[in-house]
Coordinates of C-alpha atoms in Angstrom, one line a residue:
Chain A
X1 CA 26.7 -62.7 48.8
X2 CA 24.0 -65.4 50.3
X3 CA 24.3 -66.2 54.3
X4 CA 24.4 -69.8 52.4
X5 CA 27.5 -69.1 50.3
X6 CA 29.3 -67.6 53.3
X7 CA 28.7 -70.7 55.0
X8 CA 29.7 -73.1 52.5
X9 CA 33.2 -70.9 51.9
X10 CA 33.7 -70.6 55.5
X11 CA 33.6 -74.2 56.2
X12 CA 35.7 -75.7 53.4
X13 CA 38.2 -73.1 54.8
X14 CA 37.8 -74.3 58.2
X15 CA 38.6 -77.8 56.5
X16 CA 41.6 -76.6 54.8
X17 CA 43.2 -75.4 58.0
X18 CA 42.3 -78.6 59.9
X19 CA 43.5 -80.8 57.5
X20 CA 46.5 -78.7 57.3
X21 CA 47.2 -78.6 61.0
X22 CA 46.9 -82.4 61.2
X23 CA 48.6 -82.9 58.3
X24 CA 51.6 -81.0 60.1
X25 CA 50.9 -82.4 63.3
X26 CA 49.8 -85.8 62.7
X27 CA 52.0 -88.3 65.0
X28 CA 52.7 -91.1 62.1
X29 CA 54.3 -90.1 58.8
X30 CA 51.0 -92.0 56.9
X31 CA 48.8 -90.3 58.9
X32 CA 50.3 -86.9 57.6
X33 CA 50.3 -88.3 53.9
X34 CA 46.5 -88.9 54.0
X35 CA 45.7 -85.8 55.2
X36 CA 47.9 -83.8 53.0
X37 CA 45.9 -85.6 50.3
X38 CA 43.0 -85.2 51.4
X39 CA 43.8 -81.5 52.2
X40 CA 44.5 -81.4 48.6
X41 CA 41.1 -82.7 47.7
X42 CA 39.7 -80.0 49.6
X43 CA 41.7 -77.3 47.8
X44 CA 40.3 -78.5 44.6
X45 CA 36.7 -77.9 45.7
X46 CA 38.2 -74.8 47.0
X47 CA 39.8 -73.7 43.7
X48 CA 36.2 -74.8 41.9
X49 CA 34.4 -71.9 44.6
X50 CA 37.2 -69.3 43.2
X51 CA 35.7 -69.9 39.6
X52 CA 38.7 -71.5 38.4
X53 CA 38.1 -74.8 37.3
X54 CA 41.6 -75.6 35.6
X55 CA 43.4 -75.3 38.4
X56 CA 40.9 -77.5 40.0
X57 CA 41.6 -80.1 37.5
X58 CA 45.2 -79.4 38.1
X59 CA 45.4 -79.6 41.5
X60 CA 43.5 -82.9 41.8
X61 CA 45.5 -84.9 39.6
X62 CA 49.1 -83.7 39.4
X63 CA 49.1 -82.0 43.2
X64 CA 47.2 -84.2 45.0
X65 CA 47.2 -87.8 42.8
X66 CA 50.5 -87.6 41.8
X67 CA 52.5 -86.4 44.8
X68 CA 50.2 -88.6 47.2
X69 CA 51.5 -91.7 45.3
X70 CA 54.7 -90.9 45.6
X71 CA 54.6 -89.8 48.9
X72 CA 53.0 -93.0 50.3
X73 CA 56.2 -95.2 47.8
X74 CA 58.1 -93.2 49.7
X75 CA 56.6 -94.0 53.1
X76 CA 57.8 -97.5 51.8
X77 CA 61.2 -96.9 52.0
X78 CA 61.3 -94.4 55.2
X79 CA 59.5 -97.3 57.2
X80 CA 62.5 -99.9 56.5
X81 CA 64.7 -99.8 58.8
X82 CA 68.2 -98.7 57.6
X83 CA 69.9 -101.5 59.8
X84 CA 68.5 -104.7 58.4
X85 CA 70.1 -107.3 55.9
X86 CA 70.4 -105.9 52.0
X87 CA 68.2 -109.4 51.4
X88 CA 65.6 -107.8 53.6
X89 CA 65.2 -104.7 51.7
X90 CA 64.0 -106.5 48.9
X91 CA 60.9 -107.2 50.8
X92 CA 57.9 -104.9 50.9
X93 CA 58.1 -104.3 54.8
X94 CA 55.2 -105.5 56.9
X95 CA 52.4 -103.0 56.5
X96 CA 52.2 -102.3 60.5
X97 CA 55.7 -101.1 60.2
X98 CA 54.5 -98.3 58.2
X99 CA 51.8 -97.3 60.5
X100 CA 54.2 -97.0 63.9
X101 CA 57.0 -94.9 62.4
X102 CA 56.7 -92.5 64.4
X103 CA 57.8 -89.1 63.2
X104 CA 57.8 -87.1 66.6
X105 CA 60.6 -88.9 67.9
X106 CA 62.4 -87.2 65.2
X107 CA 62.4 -83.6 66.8
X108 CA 64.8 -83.6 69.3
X109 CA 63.6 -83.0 73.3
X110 CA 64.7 -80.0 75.6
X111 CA 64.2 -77.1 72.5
X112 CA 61.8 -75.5 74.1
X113 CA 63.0 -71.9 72.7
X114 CA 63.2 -72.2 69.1
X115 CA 59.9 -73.8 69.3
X116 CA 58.0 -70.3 71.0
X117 CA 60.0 -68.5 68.8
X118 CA 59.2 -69.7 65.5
X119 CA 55.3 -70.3 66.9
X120 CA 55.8 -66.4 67.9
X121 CA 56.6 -64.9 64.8
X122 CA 54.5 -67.2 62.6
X123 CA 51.5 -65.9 64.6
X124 CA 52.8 -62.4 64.4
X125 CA 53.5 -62.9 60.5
X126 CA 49.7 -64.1 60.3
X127 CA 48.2 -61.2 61.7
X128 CA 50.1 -58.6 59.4
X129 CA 49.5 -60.7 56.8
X130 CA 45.8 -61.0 57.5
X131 CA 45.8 -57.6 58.3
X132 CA 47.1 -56.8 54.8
X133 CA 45.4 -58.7 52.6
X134 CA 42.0 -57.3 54.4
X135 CA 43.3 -53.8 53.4
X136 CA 44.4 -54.8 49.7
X137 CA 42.1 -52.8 47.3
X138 CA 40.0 -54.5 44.6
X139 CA 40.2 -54.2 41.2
X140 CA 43.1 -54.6 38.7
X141 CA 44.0 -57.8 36.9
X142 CA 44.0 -58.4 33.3
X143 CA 40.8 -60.7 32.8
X144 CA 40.3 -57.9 29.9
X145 CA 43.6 -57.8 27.9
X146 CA 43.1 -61.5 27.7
X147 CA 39.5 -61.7 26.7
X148 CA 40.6 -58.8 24.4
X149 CA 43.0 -60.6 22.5
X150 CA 41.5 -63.9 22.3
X151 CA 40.7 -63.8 19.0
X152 CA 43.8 -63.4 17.9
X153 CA 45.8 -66.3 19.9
X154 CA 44.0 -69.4 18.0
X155 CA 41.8 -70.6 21.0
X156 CA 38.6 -70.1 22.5
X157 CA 39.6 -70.3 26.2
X158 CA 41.7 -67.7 27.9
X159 CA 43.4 -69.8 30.4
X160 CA 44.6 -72.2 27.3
X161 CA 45.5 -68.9 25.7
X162 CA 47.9 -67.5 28.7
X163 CA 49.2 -70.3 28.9
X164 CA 50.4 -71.4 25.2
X165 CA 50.1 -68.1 23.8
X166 CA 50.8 -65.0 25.7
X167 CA 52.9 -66.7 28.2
X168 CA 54.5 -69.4 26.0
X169 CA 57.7 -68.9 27.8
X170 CA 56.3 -69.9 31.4
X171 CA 55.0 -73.2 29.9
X172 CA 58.3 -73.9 27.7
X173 CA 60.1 -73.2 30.9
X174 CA 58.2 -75.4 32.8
X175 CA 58.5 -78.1 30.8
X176 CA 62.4 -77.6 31.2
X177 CA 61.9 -78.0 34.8
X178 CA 60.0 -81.1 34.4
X179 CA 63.0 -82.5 32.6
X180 CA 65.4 -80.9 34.9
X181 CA 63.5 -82.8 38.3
X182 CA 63.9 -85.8 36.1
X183 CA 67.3 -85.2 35.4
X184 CA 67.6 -84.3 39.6
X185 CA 65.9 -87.9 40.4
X186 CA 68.3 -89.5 38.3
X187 CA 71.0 -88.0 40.3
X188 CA 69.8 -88.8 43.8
X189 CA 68.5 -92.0 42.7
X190 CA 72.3 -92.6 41.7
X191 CA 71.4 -94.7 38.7
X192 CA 69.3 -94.8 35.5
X193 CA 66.9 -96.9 34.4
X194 CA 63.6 -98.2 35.7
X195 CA 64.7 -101.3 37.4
X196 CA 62.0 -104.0 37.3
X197 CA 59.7 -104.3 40.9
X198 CA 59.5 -107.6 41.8
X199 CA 55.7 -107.4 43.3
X200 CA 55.4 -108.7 46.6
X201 CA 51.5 -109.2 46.5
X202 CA 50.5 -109.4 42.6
X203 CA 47.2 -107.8 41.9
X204 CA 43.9 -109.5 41.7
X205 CA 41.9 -110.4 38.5
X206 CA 39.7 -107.7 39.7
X207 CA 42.1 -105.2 39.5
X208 CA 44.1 -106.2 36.4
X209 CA 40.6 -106.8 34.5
X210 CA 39.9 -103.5 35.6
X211 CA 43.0 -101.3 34.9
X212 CA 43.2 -103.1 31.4
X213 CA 39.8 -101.8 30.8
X214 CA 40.5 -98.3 32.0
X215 CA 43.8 -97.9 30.0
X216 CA 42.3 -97.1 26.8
X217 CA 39.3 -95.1 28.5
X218 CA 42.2 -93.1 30.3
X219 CA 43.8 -92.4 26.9
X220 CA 40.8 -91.7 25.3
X221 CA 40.4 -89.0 28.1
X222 CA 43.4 -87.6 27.8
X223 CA 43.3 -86.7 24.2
X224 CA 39.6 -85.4 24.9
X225 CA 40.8 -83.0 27.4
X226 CA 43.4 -82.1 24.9
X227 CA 41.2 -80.8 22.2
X228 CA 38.8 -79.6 25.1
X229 CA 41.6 -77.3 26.3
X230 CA 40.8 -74.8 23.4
X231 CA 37.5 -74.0 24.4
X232 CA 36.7 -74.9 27.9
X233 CA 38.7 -76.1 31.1
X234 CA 41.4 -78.4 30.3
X235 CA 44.3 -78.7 28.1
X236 CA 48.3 -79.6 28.2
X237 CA 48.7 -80.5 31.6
X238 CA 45.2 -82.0 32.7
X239 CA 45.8 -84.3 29.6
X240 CA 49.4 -85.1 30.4
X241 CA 48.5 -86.1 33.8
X242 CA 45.9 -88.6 33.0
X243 CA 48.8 -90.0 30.5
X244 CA 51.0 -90.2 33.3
X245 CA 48.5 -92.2 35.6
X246 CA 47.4 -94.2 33.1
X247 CA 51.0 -95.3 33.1
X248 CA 51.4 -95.2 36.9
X249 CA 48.1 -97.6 37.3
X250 CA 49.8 -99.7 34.7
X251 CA 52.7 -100.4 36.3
X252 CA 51.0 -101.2 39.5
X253 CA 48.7 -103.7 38.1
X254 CA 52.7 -105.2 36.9
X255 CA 52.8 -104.2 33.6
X256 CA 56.0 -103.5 33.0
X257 CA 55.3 -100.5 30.6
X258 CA 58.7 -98.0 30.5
X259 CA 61.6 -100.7 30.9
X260 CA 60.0 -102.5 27.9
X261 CA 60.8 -99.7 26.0
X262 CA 63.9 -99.4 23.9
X263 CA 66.0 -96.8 26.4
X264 CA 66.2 -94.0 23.0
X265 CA 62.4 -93.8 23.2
X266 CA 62.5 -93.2 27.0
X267 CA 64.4 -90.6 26.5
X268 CA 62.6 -89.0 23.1
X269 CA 59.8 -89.2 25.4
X270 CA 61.2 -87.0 28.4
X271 CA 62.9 -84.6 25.6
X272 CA 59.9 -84.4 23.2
X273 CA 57.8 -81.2 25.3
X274 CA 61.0 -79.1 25.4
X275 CA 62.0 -79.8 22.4
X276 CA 59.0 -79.4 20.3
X277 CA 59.0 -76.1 22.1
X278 CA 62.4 -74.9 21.3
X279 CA 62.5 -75.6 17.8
X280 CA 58.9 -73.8 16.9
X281 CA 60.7 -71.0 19.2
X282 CA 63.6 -71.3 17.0
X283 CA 61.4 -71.4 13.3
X284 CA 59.3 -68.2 14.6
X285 CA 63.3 -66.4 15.1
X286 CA 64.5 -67.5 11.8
X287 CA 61.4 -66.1 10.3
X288 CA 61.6 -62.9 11.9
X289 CA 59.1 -63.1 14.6
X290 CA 59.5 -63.2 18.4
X291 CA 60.3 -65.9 20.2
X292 CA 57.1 -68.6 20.3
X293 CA 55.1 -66.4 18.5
X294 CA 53.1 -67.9 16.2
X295 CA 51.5 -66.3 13.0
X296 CA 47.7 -65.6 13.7
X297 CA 46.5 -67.3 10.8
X298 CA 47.8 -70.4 12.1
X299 CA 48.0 -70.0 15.6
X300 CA 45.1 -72.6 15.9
X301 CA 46.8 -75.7 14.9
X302 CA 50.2 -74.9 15.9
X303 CA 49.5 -74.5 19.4
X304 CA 47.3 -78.0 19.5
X305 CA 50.7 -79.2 18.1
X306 CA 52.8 -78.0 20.6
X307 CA 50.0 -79.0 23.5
X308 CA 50.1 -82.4 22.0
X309 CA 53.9 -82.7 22.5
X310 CA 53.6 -81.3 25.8
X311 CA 51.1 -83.5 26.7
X312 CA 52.9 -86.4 25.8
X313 CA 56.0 -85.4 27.5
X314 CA 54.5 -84.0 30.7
X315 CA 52.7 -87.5 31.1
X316 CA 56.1 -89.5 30.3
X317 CA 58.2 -87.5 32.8
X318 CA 55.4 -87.8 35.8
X319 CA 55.0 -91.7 35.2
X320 CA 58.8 -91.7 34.8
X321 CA 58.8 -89.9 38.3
X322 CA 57.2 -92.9 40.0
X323 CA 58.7 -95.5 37.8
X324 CA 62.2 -94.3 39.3
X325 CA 61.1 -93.7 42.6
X326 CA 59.1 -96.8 42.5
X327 CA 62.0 -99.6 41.2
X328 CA 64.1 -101.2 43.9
X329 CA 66.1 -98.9 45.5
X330 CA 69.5 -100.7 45.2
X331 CA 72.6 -99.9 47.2
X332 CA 74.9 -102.5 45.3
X333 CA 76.2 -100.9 42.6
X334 CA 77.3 -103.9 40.8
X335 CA 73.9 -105.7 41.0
X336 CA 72.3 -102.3 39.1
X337 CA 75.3 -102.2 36.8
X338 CA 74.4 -105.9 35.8
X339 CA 70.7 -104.7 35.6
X340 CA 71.2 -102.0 33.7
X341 CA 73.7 -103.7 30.9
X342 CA 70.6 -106.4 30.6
X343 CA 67.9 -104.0 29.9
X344 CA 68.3 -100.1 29.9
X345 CA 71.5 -98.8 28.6
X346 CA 73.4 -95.9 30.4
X347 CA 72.9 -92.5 28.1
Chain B
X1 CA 28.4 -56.8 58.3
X2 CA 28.3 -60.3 56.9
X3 CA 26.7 -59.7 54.1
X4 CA 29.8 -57.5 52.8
X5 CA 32.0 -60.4 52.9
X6 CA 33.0 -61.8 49.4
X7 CA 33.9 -65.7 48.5
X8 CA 38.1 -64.3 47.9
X9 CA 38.2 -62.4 50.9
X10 CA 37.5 -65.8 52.8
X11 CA 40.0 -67.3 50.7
X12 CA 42.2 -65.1 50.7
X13 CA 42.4 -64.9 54.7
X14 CA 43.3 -68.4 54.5
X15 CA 45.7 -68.6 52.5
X16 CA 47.7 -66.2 54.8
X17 CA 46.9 -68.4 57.6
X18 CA 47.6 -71.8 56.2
X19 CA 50.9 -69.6 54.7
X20 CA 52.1 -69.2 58.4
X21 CA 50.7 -72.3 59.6
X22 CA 53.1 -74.3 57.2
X23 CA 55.8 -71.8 58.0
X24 CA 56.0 -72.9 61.5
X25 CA 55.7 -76.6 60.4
X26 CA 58.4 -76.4 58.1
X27 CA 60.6 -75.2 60.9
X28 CA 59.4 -76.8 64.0
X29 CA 59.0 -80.5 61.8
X30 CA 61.8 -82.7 61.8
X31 CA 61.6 -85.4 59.4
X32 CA 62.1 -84.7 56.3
X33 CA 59.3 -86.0 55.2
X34 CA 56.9 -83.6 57.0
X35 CA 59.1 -81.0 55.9
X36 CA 58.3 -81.6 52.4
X37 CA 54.8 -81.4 53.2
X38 CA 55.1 -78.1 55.1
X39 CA 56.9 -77.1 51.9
X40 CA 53.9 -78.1 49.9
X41 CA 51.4 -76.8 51.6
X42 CA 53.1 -73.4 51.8
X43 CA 53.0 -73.1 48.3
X44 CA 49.3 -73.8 48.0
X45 CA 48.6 -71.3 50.4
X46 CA 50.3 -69.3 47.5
X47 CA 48.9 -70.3 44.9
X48 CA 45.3 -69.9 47.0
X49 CA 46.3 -66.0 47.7
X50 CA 47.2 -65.8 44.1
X51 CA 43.8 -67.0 42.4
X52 CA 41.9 -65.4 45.2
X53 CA 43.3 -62.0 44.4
X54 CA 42.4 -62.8 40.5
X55 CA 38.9 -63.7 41.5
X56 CA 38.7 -59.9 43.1
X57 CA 36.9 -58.0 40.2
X58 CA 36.0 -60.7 38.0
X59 CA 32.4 -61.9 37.0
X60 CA 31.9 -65.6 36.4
X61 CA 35.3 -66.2 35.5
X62 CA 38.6 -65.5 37.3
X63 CA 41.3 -64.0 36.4
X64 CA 43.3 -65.8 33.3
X65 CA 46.9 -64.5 33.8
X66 CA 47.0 -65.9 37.8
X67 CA 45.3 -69.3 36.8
X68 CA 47.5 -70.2 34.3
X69 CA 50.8 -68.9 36.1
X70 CA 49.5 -71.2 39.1
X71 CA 49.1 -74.5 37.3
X72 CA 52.8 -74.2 36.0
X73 CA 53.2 -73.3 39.6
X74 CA 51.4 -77.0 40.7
X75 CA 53.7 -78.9 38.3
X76 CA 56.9 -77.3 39.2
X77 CA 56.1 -77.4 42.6
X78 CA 55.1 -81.5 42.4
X79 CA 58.1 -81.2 40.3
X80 CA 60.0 -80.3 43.1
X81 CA 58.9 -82.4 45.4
X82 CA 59.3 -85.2 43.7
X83 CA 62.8 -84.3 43.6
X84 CA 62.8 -83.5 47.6
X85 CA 61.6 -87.2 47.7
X86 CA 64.4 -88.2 46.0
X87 CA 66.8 -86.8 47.5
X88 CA 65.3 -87.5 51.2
X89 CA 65.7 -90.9 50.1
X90 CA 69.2 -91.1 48.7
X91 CA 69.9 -89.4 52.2
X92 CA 67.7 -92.2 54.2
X93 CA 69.8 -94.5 52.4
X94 CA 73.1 -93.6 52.7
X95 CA 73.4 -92.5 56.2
X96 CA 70.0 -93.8 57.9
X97 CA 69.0 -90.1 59.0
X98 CA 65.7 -88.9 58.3
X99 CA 66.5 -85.0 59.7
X100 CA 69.0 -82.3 59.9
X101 CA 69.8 -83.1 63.0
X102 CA 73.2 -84.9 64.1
X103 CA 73.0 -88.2 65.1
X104 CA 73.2 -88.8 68.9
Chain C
X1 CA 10.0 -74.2 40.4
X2 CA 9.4 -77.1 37.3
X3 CA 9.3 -80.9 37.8
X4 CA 12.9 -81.2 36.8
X5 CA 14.1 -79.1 39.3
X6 CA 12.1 -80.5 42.4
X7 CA 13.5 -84.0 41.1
X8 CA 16.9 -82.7 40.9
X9 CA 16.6 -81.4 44.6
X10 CA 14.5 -84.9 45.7
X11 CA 17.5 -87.0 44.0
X12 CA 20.2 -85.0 45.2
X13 CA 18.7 -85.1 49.0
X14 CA 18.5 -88.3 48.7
X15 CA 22.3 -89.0 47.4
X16 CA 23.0 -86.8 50.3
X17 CA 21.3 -89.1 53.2
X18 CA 23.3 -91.9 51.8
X19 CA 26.7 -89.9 51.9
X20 CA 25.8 -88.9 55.2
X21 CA 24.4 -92.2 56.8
X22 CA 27.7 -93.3 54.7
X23 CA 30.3 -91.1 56.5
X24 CA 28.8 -92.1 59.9
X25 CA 29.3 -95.5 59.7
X26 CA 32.6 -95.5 58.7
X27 CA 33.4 -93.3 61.7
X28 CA 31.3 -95.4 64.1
X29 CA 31.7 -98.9 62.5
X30 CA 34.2 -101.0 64.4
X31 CA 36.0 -102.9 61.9
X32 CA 37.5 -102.5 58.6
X33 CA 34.7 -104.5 56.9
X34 CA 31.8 -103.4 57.9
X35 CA 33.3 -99.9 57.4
X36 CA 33.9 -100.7 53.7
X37 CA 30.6 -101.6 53.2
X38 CA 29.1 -98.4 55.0
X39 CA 31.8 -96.8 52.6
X40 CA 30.9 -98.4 49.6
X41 CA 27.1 -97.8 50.0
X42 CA 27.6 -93.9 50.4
X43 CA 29.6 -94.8 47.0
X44 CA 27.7 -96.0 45.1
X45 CA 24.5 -95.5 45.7
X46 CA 25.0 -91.5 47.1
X47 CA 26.6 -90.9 44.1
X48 CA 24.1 -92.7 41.9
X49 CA 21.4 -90.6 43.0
X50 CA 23.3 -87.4 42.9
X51 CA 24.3 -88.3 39.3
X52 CA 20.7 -88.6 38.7
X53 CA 19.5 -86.0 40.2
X54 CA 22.1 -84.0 38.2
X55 CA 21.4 -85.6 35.2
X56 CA 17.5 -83.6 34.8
X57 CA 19.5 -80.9 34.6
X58 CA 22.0 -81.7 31.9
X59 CA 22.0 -79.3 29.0
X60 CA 22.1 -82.2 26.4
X61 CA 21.7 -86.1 25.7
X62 CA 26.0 -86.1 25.6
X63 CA 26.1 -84.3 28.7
X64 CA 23.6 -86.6 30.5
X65 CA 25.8 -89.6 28.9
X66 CA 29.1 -88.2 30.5
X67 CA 27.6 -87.6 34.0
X68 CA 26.2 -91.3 33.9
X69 CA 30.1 -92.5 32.4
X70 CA 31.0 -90.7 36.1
X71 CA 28.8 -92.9 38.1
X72 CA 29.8 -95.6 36.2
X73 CA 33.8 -95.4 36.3
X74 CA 33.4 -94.2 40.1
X75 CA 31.5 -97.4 40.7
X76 CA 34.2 -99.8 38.9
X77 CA 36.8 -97.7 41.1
X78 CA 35.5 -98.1 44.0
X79 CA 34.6 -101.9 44.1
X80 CA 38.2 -102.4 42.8
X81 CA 39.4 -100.3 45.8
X82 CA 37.0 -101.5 48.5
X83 CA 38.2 -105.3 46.9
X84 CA 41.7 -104.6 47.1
X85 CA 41.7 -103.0 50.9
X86 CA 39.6 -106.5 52.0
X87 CA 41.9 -108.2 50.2
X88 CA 44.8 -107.1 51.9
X89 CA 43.1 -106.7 55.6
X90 CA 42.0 -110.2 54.9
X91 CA 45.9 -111.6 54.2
X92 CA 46.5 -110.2 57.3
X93 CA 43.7 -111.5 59.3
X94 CA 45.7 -114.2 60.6
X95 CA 48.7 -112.5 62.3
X96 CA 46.0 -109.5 63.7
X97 CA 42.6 -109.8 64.8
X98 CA 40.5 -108.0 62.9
X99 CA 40.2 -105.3 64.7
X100 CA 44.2 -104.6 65.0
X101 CA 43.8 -104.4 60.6
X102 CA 42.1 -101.3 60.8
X103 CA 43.6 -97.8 59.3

């Protein structure tokens, strides 16, 4: 390996430890969202230097986009303070506030001795770890079973093939936990339905002009990426994502995309990846196969099939993520009973 | 000597540092908020070891199995969070606590 | 080494200067404006270059086409970001001065 290489992979590691470490450490909660994004960022160029570009993809949008949006919404609501007027919580609260929450005041003062412990054994777990990971032999993996098989899963890219084809169960599952975090947010959030956001500051021309234009480009994308995922980097997820933001950017721009739909689509949406899933896992039992295995011959077009419902869904559930999280939280439960009668029905 | 280092074993060295780093934080962090950082960024640190291994004996392309298994690991694990979030929030709400700690 | 190449290398040199000389002034600039614009011109004119120097090396006419799509949704992006953050430091300007709106 080049002097030059060496470099290059020693300093974006340097970065990712730094922008961990602040992250951690940083005194204001928006300070530590930033750099966990950015951190993220980082970890994509890192994932590009480890040759895997999917993950890349992944981690950009769904670990790093996603998640930072809803970690700055939240930021929102953790910088109102608890004690003020329910009238007051309506409002978006003064952007200093945000800044000057300080998070340091939360650990308590005078706990000196868990602190040297933990740092302790943390810095005596790094050096066994380091330690073992150095000593960990090469070789092994199973980069040739799956090139091996490739021609018999239906695609041309082995990453797509893991994932829809050899390990169909991991993605199917996955999408169950999607649904299940949904299901979770409706829970905490103690109420369903994507309550309307009365914008405090509604966007620009600029930016209404310009989310209107990307919206179709965004779709466009996604289905791009779609078919893509058969023979290069992309697929499922990548695709979902972008369907997701494009519904995230949406809403922000104050389109009020998921409460105008009728509440049985909503959900059709958030079911369809799981269920498209389980019933081509059911038709391969009834006709004697294994579970989500699909006949060779085939294997092409049923998989785009199922990606495409995956797709879909994964894209629903993330914008549904920060259309919950993002509508007024409410503490009156009458007020969001009322709301609720009016637009979104209870399921 | 430098010249035997490969692009994983950097990575992979890291991931077991920014594993412990977040380890700590998750502990030593009160708010809730950080904690589901820490949380976050432990499980990168996972997901780097895990592609880093896969990249060990392959040529221009990593390992298969490990990449996909990590980016059902990313969407569970923003999955999860957003969950965390949730929850954190519901808790913010109801009792005006942002850590495990008790109230003074 | 053939023409394409050393343009490749001249563009993306270039590109970099711009990143660079970008990065600087938004560490050194004091206020949120001119910081945008030292942001905005490692942007779009960093990337521009870049994409061009990258583009002598595109396998194909579609490939070129996609890296210039790049330049051009990062450039719609950006102004629409840069815009909105004046936008909103700007509401502010009268409760803060303007060097309180930073960050």
């Amino acid at each position: 390996m080049r002097p030059v290489e060496i470099g290059l992979d020693g300093l974006l590691c340097l970065l990712l430890l730094v922008l961990a470490w602040k992250a951690l450490r940083a005194p204001h909660l928006y300070q530590s969202a930033i750099y966990f994004i950015a951190l993220g960022l980082v970890m994509a160029l890192a994932w590009v230097r480890l040759a895997a570009p999917d993950v890349a993809l992944a981690e950009a949008a769904i670990g790093t986009g996603l998640l930072g949006v809803l970690l700055i919404d939240s930021l929102r609501v953790f910088a109102r303070d608890s004690k003020t007027d329910p009238d007051a919580e309506s409002e978006e609260p003064p952007p200093g506030e945000i800044n000057v929450y300080p998070a340091g005041s939360a650990r308590p003062s005078g706990r000196t001795l868990p602190m040297i412990l933990v740092t302790a054994s943390c810095g005596l777990l790094a050096i066994l770890l380091v330690e073992a990971i150095i000593e960990l032999p090469d070789g092994g993996g199973l980069t040739a079973a799956a090139q091996e098989n490739l021609e018999r899963s239906g695609v041309d890219h082995p990453v797509t093939a893991v994932l829809l084809n050899y390990r169909g169960y991991d993605t199917w599952l996955e999408v169950g936990v999607l649904l299940l975090a949904m299901l979770g947010i409706f829970c905490a959030g103690g109420r369903v339905g994507f309550a309307e956001t009365r914008q405090s500051n509604p966007p620009g021309h600029l930016l209404s002009w310009l989310i209107r234009a990307l919206a179709p480009l965004m779709i466009l994308a996604a289905a791009y990426l779609l078919w893509l995922g058969k023979l290069a980097p992309g697929g499922a997820f990548q695709s979902g994502v972008i369907l997701g933001s494009a519904g995230i950017l949406l809403r922000l721009a104050g389109f009020q995309v998921i409460s105008r739909l009728p509440p049985l689509a909503v959900k059709l949406g958030l079911l369809l990846g799981f269920g498209v899933f389980l019933i081509f896992g059911g038709a391969a039992l009834l006709t004697g196969r294994a579970f989500l295995e699909y006949p060779e011959a085939r294997a092409g077009e049923l998989i785009l099939l199922v990606e495409t419902a995956a797709a879909v869904s994964i894209g629903f559930t993330i914008f549904a993520f920060f259309a919950y999280l993002n509508s007024r939280d409410q503490p009156e439960a009458q007020e969001n009973h009322a709301r609720e009668e009016g637009g979104n029905q209870k399921p | 000597m430098i010249a035997g280092i490969e692009t994983h074993q950097i990575y992979a060295v890291t991931a077991g540092l920014l594993f412990c780093m977040s380890l700590g934080g998750l502990f030593l962090c009160g708010h809730f908020f950080k904690k589901i950082i820490a949380t976050k960024i432990l499980g990168t640190a996972v997901f780097l070891l895990f592609i880093s291994l896969g990249k060990r004996n392959a040529m221009e392309f990593a390992d298969p199995v490990p990449q996909a298994m990590v980016i059902t690991g990313i969407v569970v694990a923003v999955s999860a969070g957003a969950f965390a979030l949730a929850l954190a929030r519901r808790i913010w709400r109801e009792t005006g606590q942002s850590t495990f700690e008790d109230k003074p | 080494m053939t023409p394409a190449d050393a343009a490749t290398i001249v563009f993306c040199l270039a590109g970099a200067v711009f990143f660079l000389a970008g990065t600087v002034g938004l560490l050194r600039f004091p206020d949120i404006f001119s910081r945008l614009h030292a942001l905005t011109k490692a942007d779009n004119l960093g990337l521009g270059l870049i994409v061009i120097g990258l583009v002598f090396q595109a396998e194909s006419i579609a490939g070129a086409f996609k890296l210039l799509l790049i330049w051009g949704l990062a450039l719609a992006a950006g102004s629409n970001t840069c815009y909105a953050i004046g936008r909103y430091a700007l509401e502010r300007l009268p409760e803060k001065g303007p060097k309180e709106v930073e960050k």
